[in-house]
Short mmCIF file of C-alpha atoms in Angstrom, two decimals:
data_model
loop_
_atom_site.label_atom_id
_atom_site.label_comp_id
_atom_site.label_asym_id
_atom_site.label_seq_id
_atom_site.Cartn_x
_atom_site.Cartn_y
_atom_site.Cartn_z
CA UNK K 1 0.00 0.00 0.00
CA UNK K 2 0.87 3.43 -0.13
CA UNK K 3 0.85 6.05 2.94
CA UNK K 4 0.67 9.59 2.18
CA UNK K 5 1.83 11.84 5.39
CA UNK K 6 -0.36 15.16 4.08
CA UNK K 7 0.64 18.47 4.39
CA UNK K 8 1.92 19.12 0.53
CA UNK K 9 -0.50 18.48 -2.76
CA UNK K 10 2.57 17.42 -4.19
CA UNK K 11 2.42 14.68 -2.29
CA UNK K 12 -0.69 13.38 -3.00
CA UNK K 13 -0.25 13.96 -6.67
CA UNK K 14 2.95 11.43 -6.15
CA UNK K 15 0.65 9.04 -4.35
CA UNK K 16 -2.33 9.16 -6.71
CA UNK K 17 0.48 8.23 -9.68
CA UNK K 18 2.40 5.56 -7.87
CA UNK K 19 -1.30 3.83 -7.48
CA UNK K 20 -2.91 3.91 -10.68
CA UNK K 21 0.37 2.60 -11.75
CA UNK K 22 1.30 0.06 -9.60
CA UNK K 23 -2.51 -0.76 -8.87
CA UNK K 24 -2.21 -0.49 -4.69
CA UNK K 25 -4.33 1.58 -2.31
CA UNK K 26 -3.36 4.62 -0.88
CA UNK K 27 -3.73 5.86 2.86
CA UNK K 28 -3.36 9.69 3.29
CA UNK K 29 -3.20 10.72 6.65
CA UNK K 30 -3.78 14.62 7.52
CA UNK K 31 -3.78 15.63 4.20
CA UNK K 32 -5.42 18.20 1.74
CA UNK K 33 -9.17 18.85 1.80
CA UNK K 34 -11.56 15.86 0.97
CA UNK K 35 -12.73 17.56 -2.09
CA UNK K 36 -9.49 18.04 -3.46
CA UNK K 37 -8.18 14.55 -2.39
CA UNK K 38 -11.58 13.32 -4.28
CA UNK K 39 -11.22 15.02 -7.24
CA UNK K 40 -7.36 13.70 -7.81
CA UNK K 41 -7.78 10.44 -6.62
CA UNK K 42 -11.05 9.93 -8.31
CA UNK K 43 -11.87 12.43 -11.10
CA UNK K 44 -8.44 13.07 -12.08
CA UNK K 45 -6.15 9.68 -11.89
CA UNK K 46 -9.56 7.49 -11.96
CA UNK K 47 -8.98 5.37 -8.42
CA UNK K 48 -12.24 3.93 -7.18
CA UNK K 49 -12.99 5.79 -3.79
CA UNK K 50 -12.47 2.00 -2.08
CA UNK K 51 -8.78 1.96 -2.90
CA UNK K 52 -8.28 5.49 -1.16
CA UNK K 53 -8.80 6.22 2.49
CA UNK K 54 -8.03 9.75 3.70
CA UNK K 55 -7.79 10.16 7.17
CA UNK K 56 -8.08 13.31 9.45
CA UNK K 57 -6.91 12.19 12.99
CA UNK K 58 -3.15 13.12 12.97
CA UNK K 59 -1.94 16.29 14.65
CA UNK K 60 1.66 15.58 13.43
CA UNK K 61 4.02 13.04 12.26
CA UNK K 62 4.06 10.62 15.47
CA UNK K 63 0.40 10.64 15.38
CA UNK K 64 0.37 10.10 11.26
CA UNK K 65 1.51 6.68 12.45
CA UNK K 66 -0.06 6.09 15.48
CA UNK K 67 -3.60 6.68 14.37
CA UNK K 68 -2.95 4.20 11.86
CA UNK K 69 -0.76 1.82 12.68
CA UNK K 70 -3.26 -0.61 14.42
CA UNK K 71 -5.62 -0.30 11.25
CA UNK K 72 -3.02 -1.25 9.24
CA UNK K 73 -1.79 -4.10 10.98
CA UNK K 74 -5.23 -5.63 11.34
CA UNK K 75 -5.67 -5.32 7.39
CA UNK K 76 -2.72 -7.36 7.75
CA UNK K 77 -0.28 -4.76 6.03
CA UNK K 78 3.31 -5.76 5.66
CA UNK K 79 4.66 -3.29 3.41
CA UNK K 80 3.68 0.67 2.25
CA UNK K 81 5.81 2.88 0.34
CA UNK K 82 6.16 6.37 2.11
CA UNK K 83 5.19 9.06 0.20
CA UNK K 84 6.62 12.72 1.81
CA UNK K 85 8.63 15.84 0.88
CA UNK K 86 12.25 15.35 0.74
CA UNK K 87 12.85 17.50 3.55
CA UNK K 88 10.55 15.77 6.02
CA UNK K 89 11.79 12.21 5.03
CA UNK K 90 14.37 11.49 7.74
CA UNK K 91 11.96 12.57 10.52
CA UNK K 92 8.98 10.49 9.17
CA UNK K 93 10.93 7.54 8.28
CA UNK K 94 12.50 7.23 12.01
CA UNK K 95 9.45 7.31 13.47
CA UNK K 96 7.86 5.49 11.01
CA UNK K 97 10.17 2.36 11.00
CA UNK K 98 10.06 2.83 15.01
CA UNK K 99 6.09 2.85 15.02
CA UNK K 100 5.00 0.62 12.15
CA UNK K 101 8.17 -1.58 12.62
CA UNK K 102 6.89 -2.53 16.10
CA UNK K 103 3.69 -4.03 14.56
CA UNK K 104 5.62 -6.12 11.41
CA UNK K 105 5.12 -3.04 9.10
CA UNK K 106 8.10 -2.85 6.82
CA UNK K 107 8.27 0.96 5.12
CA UNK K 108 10.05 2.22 2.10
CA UNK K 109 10.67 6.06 1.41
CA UNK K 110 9.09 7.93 -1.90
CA UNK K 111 10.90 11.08 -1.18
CA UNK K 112 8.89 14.46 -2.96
CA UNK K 113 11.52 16.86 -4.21
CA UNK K 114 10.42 20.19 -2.49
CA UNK K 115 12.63 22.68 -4.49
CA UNK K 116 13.32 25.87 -3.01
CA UNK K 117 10.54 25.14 -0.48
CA UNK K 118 12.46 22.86 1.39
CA UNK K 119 13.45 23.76 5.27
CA UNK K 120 15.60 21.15 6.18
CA UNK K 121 15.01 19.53 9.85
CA UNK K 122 17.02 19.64 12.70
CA UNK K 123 18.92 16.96 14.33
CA UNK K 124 17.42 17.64 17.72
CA UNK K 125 14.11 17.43 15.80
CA UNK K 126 14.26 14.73 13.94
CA UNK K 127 15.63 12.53 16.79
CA UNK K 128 13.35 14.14 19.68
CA UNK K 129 10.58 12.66 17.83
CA UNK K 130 12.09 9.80 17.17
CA UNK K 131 12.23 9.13 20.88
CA UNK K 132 8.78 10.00 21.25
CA UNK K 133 7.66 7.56 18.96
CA UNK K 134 10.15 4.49 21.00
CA UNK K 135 8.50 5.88 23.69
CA UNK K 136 5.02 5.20 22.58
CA UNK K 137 5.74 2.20 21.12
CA UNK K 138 6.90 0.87 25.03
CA UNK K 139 3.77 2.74 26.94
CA UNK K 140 0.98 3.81 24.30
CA UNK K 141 1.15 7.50 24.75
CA UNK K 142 2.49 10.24 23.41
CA UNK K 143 5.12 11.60 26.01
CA UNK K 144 4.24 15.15 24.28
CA UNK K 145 0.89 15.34 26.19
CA UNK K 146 1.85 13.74 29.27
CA UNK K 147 5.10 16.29 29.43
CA UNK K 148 2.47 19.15 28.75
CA UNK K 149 0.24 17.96 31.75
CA UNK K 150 2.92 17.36 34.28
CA UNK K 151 5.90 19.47 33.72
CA UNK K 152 3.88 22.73 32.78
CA UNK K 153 3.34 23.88 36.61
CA UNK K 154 6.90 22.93 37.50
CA UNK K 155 8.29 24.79 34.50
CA UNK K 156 5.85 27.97 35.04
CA UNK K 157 7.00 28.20 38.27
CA UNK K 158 11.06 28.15 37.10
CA UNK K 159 10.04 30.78 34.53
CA UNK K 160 9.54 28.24 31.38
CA UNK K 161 6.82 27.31 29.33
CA UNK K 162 5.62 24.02 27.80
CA UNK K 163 2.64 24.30 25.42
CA UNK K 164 0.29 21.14 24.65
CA UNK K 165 -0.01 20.44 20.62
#
């Protein structure tokens, strides 16, 4: 199958192409508008609406996988190719292989040049969430909102902040 992460047309352009070619059905999580996402699945690259899911429950990448990642396993998934901008590929893929990986899900990057829009990531980004996501994989939650809900009065009171996402 394919998973989209959403955030960039591009990408679901990529996706929609990689399926009518190759035949497989495409997951997008948190991506473009369901009109849009209709209209180029559907209207544009002629997928029937059962071999495209979009799906609006991620708030960012950790949860792109862990929204899914049960679905996916009981559809007995082995494999997707990972469809996101060049840029955000290290990030997603870490997490991804930490996430999916924990349920058998094997994932394989589709990287979507990004030009001169690309903002490259951070180390400190790219492996802070990659700890979040081990982190979920050993106690279910994301240590985001549990940091937000227990640290916050400790860090007002030192003069810090800590917002919940």
């Amino acid at each position: 199958m394919i998973l989209v992460l959403g955030g960039d047309a591009d990408r679901e352009q990529v996706a929609a192409r990689l399926a009518r070619r190759d035949g497989l059905p495409v997951v997008v999580s948190g991506g473009t508008n369901p009109e849009y996402a209709h209209w180029l699945f559907e209207q544009r690259e002629g997928l029937p609406r059962d071999r495209v899911q979009l799906d609006y429950r991620a708030r960012d990448t950790l949860s792109n996988f862990t929204s899914l990642v049960d679905d996916l396993r009981r559809s007995r998934i082995r494999h997707a190719l990972l469809v996101t901008s060049s840029d955000h590929m290290d990030r997603a893929l870490l997490v991804g292989r930490i996430v999916a990986g924990s349920r058998g899900i094997q994932l394989t990057p589709v990287a979507v040049p990004c030009g001169n829009q690309c903002r490259p990531e951070g180390r400190s980004k790219v492996w802070g969430d990659g700890l979040r996501a081990a982190l979920w994989v050993v106690s279910g939650h994301d240590i985001r909102g549990w940091a937000a809900d227990h640290l916050s009065p400790w860090l007002e009171r030192a003069g810090g902040r800590l917002e919940r996402r």
